[in-house]
Tab-separated table of C-alpha atoms in Angstrom:
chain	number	residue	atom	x	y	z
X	1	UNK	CA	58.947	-77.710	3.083
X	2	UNK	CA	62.010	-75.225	2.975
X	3	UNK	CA	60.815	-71.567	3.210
X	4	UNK	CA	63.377	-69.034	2.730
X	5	UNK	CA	61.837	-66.125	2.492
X	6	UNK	CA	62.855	-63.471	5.228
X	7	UNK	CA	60.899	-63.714	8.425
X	8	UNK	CA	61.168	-60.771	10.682
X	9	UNK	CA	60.182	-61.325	14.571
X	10	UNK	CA	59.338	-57.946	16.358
X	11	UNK	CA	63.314	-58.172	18.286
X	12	UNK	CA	64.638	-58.281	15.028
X	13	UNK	CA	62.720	-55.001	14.113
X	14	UNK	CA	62.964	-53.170	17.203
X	15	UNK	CA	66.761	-53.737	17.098
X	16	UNK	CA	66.493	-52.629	13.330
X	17	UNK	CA	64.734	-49.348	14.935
X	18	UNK	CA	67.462	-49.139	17.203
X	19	UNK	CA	70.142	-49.223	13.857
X	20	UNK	CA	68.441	-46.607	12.374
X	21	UNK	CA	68.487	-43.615	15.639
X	22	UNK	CA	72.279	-44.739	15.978
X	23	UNK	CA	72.252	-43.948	12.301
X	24	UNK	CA	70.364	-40.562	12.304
X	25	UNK	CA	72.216	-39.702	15.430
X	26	UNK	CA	75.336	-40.153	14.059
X	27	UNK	CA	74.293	-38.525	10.819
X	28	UNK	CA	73.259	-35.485	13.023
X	29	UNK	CA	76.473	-35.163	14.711
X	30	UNK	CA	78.148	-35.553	11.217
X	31	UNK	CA	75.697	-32.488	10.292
X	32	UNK	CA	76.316	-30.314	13.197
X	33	UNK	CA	80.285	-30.917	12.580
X	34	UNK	CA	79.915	-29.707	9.000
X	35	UNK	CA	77.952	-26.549	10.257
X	36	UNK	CA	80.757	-25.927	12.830
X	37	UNK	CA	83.042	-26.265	10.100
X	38	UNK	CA	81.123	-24.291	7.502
X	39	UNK	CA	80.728	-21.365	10.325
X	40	UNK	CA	84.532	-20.901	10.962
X	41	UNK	CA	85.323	-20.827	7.099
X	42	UNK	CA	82.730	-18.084	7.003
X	43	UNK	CA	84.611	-16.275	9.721
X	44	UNK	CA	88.075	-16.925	8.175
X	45	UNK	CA	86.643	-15.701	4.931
X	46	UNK	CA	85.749	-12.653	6.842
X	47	UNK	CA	88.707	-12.095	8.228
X	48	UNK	CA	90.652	-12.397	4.966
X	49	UNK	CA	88.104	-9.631	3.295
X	50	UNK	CA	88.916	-7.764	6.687
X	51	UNK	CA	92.541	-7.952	6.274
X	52	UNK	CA	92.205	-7.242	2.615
X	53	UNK	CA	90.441	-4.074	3.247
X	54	UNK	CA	93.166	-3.162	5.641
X	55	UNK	CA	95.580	-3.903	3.186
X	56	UNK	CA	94.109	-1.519	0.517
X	57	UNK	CA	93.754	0.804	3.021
X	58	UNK	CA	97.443	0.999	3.970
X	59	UNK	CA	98.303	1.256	-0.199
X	60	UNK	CA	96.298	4.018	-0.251
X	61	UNK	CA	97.746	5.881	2.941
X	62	UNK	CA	101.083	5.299	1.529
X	63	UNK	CA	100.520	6.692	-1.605
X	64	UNK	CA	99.057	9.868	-0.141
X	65	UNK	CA	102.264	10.442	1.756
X	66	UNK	CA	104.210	9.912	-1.369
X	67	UNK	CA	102.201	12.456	-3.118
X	68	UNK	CA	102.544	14.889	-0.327
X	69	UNK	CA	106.180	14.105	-0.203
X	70	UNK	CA	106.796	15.041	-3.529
X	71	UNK	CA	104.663	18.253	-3.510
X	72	UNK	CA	106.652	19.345	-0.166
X	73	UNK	CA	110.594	21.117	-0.630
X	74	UNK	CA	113.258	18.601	-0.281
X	75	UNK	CA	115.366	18.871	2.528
X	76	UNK	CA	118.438	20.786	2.602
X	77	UNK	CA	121.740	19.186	2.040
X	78	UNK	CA	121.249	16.874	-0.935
X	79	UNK	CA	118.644	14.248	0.822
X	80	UNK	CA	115.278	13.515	0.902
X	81	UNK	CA	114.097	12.288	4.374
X	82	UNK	CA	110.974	9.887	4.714
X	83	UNK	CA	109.725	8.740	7.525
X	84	UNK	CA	106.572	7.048	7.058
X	85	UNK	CA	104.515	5.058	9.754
X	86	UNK	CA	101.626	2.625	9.433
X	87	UNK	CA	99.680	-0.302	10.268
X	88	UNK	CA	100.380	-3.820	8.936
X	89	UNK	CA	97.220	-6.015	10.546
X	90	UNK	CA	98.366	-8.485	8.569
X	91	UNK	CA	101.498	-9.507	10.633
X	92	UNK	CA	100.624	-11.741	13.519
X	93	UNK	CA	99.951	-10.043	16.727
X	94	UNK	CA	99.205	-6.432	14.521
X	95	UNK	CA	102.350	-5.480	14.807
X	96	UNK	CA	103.287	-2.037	13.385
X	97	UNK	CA	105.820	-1.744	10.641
X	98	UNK	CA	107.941	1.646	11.450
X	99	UNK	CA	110.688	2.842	8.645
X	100	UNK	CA	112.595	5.179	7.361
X	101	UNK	CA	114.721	5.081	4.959
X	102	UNK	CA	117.155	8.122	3.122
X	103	UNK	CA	117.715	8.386	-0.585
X	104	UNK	CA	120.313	10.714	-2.083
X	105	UNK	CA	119.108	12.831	-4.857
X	106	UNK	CA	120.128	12.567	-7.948
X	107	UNK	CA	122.095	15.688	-9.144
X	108	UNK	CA	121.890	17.332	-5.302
X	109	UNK	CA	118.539	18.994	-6.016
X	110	UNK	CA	115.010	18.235	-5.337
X	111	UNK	CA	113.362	20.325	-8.306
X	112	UNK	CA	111.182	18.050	-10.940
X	113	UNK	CA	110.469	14.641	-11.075
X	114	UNK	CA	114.203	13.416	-9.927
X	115	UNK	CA	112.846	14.530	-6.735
X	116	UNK	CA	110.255	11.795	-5.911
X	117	UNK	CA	111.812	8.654	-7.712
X	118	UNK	CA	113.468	7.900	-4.491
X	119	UNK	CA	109.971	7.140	-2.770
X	120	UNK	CA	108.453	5.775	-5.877
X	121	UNK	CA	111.534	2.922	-5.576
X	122	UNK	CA	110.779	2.638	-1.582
X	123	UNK	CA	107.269	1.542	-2.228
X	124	UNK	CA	108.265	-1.023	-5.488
X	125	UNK	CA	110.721	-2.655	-2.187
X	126	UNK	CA	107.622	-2.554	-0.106
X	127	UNK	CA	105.211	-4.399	-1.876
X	128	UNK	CA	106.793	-7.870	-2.374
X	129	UNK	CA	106.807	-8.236	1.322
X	130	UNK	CA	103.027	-7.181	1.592
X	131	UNK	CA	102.127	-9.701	-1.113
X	132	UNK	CA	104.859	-12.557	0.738
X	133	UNK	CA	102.888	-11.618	4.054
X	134	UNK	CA	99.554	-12.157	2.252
X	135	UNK	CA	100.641	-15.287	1.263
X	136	UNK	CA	101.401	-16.410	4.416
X	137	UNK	CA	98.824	-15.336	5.701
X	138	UNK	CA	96.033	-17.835	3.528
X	139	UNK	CA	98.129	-20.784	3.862
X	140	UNK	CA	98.192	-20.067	7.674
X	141	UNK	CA	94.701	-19.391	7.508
X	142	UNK	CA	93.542	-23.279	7.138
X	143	UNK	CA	91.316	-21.937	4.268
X	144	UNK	CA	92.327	-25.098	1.858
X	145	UNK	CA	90.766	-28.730	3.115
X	146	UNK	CA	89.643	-31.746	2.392
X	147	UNK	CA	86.565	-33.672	3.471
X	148	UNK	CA	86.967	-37.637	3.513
X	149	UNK	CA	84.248	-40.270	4.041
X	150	UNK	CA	84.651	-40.210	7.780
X	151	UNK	CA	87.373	-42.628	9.668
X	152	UNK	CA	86.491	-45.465	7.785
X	153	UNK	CA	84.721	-46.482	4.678
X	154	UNK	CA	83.510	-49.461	3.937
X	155	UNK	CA	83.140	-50.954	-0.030
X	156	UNK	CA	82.112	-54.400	-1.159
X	157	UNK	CA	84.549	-57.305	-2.672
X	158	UNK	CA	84.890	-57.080	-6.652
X	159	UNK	CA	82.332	-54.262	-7.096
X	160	UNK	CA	83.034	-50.844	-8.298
X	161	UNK	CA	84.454	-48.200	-5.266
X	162	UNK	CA	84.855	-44.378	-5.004
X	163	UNK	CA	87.127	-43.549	-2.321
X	164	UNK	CA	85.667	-39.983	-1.089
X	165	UNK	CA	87.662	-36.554	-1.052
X	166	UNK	CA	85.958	-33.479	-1.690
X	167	UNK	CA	87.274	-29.880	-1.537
X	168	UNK	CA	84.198	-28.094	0.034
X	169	UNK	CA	84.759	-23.602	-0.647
X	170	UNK	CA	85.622	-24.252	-3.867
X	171	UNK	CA	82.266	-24.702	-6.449
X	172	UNK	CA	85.312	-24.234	-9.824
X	173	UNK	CA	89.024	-24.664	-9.651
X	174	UNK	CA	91.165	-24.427	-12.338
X	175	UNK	CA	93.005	-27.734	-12.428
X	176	UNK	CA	95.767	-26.617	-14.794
X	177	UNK	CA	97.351	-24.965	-11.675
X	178	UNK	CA	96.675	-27.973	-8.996
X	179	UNK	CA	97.532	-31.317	-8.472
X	180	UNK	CA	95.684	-34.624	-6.450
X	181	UNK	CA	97.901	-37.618	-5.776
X	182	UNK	CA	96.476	-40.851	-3.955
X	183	UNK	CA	98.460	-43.229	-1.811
X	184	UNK	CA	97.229	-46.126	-0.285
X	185	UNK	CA	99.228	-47.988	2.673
X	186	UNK	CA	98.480	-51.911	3.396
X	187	UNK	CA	97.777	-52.951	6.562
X	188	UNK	CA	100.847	-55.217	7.170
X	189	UNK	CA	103.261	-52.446	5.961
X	190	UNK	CA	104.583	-48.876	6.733
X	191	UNK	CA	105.304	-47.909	3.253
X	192	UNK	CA	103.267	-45.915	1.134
X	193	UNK	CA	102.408	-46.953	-2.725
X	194	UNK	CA	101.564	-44.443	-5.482
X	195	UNK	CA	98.179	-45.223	-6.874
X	196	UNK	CA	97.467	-42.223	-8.989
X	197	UNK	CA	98.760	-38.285	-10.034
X	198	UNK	CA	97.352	-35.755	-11.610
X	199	UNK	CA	98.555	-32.344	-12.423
X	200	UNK	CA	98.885	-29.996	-15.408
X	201	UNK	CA	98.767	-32.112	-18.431
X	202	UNK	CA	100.074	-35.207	-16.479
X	203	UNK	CA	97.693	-37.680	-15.635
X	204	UNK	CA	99.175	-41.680	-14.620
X	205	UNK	CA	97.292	-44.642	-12.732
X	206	UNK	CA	99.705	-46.987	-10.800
X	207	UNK	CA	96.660	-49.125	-10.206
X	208	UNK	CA	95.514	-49.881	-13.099
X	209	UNK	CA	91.464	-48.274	-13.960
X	210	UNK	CA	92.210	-45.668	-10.943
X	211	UNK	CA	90.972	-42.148	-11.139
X	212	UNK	CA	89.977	-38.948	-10.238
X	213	UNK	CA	87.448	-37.633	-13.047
X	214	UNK	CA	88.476	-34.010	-14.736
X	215	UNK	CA	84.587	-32.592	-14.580
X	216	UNK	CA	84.282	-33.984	-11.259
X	217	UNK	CA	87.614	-31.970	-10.131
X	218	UNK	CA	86.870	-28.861	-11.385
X	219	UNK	CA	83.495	-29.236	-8.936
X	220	UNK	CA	85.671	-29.623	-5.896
X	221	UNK	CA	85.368	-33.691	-6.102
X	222	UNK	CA	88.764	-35.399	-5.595
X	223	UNK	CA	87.584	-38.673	-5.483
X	224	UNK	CA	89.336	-41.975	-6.730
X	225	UNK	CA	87.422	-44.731	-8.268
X	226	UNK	CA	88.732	-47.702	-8.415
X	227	UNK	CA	86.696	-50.761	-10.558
X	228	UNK	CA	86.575	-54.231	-9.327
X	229	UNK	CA	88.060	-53.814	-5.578
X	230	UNK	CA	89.889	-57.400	-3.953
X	231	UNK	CA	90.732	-58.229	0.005
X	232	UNK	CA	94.224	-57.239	-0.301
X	233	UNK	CA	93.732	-53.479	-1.516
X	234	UNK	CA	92.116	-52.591	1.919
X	235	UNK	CA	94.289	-50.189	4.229
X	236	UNK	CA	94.950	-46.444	4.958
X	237	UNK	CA	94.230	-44.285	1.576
X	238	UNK	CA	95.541	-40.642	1.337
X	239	UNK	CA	94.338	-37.885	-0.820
X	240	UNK	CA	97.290	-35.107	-1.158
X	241	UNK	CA	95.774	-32.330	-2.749
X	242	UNK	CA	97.431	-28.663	-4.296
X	243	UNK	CA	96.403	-26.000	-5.144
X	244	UNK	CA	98.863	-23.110	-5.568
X	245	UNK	CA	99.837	-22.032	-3.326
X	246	UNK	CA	97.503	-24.239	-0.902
X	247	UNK	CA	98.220	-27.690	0.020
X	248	UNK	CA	95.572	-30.081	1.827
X	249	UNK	CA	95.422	-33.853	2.625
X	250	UNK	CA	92.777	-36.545	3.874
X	251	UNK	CA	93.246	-39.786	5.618
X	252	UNK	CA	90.184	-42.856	5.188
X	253	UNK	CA	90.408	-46.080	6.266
X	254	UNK	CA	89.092	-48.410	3.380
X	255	UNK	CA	87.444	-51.797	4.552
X	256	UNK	CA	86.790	-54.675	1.990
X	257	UNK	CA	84.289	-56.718	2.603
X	258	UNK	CA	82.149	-59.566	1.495
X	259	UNK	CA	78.713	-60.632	1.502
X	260	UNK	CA	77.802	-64.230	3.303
X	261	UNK	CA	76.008	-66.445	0.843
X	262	UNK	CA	73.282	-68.654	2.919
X	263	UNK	CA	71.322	-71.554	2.248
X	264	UNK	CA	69.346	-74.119	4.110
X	265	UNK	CA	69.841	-77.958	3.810
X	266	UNK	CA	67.396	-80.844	5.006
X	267	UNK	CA	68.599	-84.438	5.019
X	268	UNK	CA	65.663	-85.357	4.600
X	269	UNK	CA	62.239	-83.721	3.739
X	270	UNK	CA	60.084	-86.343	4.977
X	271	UNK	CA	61.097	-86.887	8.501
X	272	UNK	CA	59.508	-89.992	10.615
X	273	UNK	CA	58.255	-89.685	14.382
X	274	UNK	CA	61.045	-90.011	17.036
X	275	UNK	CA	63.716	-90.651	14.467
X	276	UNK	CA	66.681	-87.424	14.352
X	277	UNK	CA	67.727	-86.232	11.441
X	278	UNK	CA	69.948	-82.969	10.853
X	279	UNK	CA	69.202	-79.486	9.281
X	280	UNK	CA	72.629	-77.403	7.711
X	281	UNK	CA	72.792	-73.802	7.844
X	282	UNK	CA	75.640	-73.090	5.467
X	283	UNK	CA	77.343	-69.925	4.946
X	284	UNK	CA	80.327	-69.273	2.271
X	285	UNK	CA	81.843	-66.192	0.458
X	286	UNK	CA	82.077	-64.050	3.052
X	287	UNK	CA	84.539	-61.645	4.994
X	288	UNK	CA	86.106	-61.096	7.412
X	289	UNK	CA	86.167	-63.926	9.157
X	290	UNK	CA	83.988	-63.112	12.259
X	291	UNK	CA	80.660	-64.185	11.225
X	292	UNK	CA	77.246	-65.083	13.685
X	293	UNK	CA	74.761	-68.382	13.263
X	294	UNK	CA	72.051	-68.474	15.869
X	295	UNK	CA	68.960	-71.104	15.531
X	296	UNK	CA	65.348	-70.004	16.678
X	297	UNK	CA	62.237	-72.030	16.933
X	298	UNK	CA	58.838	-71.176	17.170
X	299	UNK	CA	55.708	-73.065	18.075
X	300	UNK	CA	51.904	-72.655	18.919
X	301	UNK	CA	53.043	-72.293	22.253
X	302	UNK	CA	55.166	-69.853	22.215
X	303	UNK	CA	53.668	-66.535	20.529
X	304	UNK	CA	57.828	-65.419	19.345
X	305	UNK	CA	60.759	-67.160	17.860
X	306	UNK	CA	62.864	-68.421	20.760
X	307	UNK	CA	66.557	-69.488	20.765
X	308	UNK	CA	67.667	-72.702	20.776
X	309	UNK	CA	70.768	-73.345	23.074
X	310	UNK	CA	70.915	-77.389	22.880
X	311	UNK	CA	71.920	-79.970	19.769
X	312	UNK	CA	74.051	-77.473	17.724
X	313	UNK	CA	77.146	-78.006	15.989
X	314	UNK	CA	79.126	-75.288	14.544
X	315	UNK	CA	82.123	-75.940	12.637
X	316	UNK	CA	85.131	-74.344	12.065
X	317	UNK	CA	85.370	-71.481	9.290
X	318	UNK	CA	87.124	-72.781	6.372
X	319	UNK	CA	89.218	-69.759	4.175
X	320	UNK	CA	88.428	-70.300	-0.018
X	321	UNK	CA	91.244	-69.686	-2.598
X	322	UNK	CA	90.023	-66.094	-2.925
X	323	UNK	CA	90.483	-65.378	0.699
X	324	UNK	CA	86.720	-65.414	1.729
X	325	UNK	CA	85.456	-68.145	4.466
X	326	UNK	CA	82.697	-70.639	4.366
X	327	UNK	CA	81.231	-71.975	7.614
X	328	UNK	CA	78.162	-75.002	8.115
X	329	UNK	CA	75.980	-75.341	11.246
X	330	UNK	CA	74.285	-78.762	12.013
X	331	UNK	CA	71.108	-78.436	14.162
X	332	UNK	CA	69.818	-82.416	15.462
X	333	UNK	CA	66.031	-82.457	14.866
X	334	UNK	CA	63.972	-84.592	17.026
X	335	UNK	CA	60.131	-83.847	16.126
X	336	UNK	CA	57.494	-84.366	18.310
X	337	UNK	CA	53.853	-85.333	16.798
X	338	UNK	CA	52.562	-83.394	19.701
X	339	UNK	CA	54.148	-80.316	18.396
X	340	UNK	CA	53.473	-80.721	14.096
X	341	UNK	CA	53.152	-77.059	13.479
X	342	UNK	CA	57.083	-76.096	14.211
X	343	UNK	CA	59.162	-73.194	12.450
X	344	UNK	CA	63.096	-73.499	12.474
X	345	UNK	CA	64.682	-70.140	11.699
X	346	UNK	CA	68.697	-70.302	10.964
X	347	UNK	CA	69.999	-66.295	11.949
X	348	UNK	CA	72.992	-65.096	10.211
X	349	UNK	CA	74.750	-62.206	11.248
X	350	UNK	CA	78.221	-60.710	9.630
X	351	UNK	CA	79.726	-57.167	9.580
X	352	UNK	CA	78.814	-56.597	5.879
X	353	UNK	CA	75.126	-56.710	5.994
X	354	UNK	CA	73.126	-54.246	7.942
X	355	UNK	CA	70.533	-56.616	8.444
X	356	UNK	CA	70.309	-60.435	9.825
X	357	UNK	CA	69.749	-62.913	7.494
X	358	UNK	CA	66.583	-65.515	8.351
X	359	UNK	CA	65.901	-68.432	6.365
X	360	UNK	CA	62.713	-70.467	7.942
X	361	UNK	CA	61.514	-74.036	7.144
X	362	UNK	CA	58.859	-76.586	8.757
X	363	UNK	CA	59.466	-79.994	8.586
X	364	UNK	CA	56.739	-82.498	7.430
X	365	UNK	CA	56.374	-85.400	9.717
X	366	UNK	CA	55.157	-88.897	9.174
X	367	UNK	CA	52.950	-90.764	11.731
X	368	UNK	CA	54.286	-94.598	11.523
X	369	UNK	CA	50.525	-94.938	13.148
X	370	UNK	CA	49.114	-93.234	10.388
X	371	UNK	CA	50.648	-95.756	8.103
X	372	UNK	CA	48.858	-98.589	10.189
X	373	UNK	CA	45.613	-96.892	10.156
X	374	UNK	CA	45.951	-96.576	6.577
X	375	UNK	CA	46.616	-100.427	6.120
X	376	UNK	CA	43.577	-100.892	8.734
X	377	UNK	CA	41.312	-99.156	5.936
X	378	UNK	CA	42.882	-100.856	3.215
X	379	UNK	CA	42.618	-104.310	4.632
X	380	UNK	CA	38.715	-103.193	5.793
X	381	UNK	CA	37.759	-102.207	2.457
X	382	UNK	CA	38.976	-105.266	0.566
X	383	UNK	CA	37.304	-107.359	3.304
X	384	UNK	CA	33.673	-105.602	2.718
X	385	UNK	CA	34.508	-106.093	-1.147
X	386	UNK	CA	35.281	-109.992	0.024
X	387	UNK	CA	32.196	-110.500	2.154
X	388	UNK	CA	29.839	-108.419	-0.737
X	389	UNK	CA	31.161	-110.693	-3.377
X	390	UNK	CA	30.785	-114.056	-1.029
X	391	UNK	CA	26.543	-112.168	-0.076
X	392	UNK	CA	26.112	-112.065	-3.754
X	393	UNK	CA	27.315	-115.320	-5.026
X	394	UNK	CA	25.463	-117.409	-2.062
X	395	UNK	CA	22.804	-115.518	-2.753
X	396	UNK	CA	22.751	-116.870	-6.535
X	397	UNK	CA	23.513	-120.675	-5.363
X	398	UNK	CA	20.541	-120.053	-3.147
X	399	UNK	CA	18.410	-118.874	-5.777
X	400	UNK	CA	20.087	-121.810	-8.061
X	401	UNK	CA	18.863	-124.081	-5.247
X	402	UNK	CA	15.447	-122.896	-4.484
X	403	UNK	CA	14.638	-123.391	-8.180
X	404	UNK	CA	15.543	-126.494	-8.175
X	405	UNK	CA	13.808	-128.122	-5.751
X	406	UNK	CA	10.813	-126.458	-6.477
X	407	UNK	CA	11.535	-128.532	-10.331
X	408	UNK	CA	11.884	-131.280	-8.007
X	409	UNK	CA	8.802	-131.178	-6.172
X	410	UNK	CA	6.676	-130.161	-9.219
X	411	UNK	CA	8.161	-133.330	-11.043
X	412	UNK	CA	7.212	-135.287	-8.050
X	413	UNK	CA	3.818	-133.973	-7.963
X	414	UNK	CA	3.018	-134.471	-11.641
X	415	UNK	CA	4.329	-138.186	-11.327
X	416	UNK	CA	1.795	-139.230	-7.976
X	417	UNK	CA	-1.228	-138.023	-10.478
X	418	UNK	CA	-0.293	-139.883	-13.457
X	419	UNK	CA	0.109	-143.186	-10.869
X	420	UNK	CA	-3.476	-142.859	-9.639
């Protein structure tokens, strides 16, 4: 009878076991990565408090000199002479910033406020290239990222996907001052196609039911969704993201896949002694292409499932109208009567499952001598029934018989007396 219910040898699991370390190994590397990453924005944001502490500590130097300034006489002959001299940590290197600069005085005399204007407009010329230099500095700073679903991410033919970004450092943006386009590039060509923008009040899907959900965005979360996913949307997807004056992009890999569909087909389920028959192992639906069908056997010999290496046929892989590939695999059975209690296992292995695929079945055989035997008893019976019916009925005759010669000889007997 055809059993296809999974059937899990103890290779199957240990190599299972061995998916799952790979798995948490890899997930602790991504872990330690995100740490590393997490530590050096901590030290960046540091070093941008730092800086900013710096900065506010320079403002307030220069406006003690000003005030100074303007409390000390003027110097003679009509100007005002400043020098003043600070630190600016915020230029690469911690350079120092040295000036001076000379104002005339208004009216040639230093008395009142007409006096210190000159300064006041020497600091209002100062300040655009602290805040340009702040500026700089943040963008330069890396501070602005974006975290994709690793190299590659895999999503599953004509289902649903989300295509990962996330902005990690920033729990609430304000999404009227950012933007997020998506680009995707196909695998056969260079150039880049527009699948969705968003910025300000503009909001457009090239591809139609893409995007990047509002709530989601002002939580950091970039991500595209993108309903009912087909073969030839798989490639390189960017995620270009802005925020002012900040700009960040991520690069993923997205790979389209398809489950294998697998069934088991006898030729026969009744399956006579020393006569071959063959057992299908069919596969369709699935994709890519590269796809795995092994056949096992096991017996009361043999305590596991071993492989069998002799009468298999494997035919090509044929590609569907939807792009996905079918595939058979013909296994010749030759039962042995010696050997009744045999399990088949078809294995079926392909990219998009995590798992193998086992679909197990046991043939019932027929014993031609077993039919004879059974014609033996038949034939035995209705001879017993023959030779019980031919007991009884010449036992009647006999009795029949009996009876009447013992008429006879009581007829005779009665006849000799009347003669004498």
């Amino acid at each position: 009878t055809l059993d296809q219910q999974q059937f899990f040898t103890e290779e199957e699991l240990k190599e299972y076991e061995n998916i799952i370390s790979i798995q948490e190994t890899e997930l602790k590397k991504k872990a330690d990565e995100l740490q590393k990453q997490k530590e050096e924005l901590q030290r960046q944001h540091d070093q941008l408090e730092a800086q900013k502490l710096e900065y506010h500590q320079v403002l307030q130097q220069m406006e003690q000199k000003k005030l100074q300034q303007e409390i000390s006489p003027s110097v003679p002959g009509g100007e005002s002479k400043i020098q003043p001299r600070m630190s600016f940590p915020l230029l690469r290197g911690r350079k120092q910033l040295r000036g001076s600069s000379r104002m005339p005085v208004l009216g040639g005399c230093g008395h009142g406020a007409e006096g210190g204007r000159p300064h006041v407009v020497g600091l209002r010329a100062v300040l655009p290239v602290l805040v340009l230099v702040l500026r700089l500095t943040l963008l330069t700073a890396g501070f602005l990222e974006v975290e994709m679903a690793g190299r590659t991410q895999m999503v599953f033919l004509n289902e649903n996907a989300t295509i990962l970004c996330k902005i990690p450092g920033f729990p609430h943006l304000d999404i009227n001052s950012m933007g997020i386009t998506w680009f995707r590039k196909a695998q056969v060509s260079e150039t880049e196609i527009k699948l969705f923008e968003f910025f300000g009040d503009h909001k457009v899907a090239f591809r139609p039911g893409a995007n990047v959900s509002p709530w989601r965005l002002k939580r950091g979360d970039a991500s595209l969704q993108l309903p009912g996913v087909q073969l030839w949307e798989a490639g390189e997807y960017r995620c270009e993201l802005v925020v002012t004056p900040q700009k960040a992009q991520g690069r993923v890999w997205l790979e389209v896949v398809a489950h294998p569909v697998s069934s088991l087909f006898l030729e026969q389920a009744m399956v006579k002694d020393n006569e071959d028959k063959h057992i299908l192992c069919k596969s369709s639906g699935f994709y890519p292409e590269d796809i795995s069908i092994t056949w096992k056997r096991w017996t009361q010999k043999e305590p596991q499932f071993q492989e069998i290496s002799e009468d298999i046929i494997t035919g090509p892989t044929i590609k569907n109208e939807d792009g996905t590939f079918n595939i058979t695999s013909y296994l010749r059975l030759k039962p042995s009567l010696e050997d009744n209690v045999t399990i088949y296992q078809c294995v079926v292995w392909h990219v998009s499952s995590l798992m193998c695929q086992s679909f197990n079945f046991t043939p019932i055989l027929i014993e031609s001598e077993k039919k004879t035997d059974s014609w033996i008893v038949w034939l035995c019976i209705g001879l017993i029934f023959t030779v019980l019916i031919l007991v009884r009925g010449c036992k009647a005759k006999f009795r029949l018989m009996f009876w009447s010669r013992l008429w006879e000889f009581r007829t005779h007997g009665q006849c000799m007396r009347h003669d004498s």
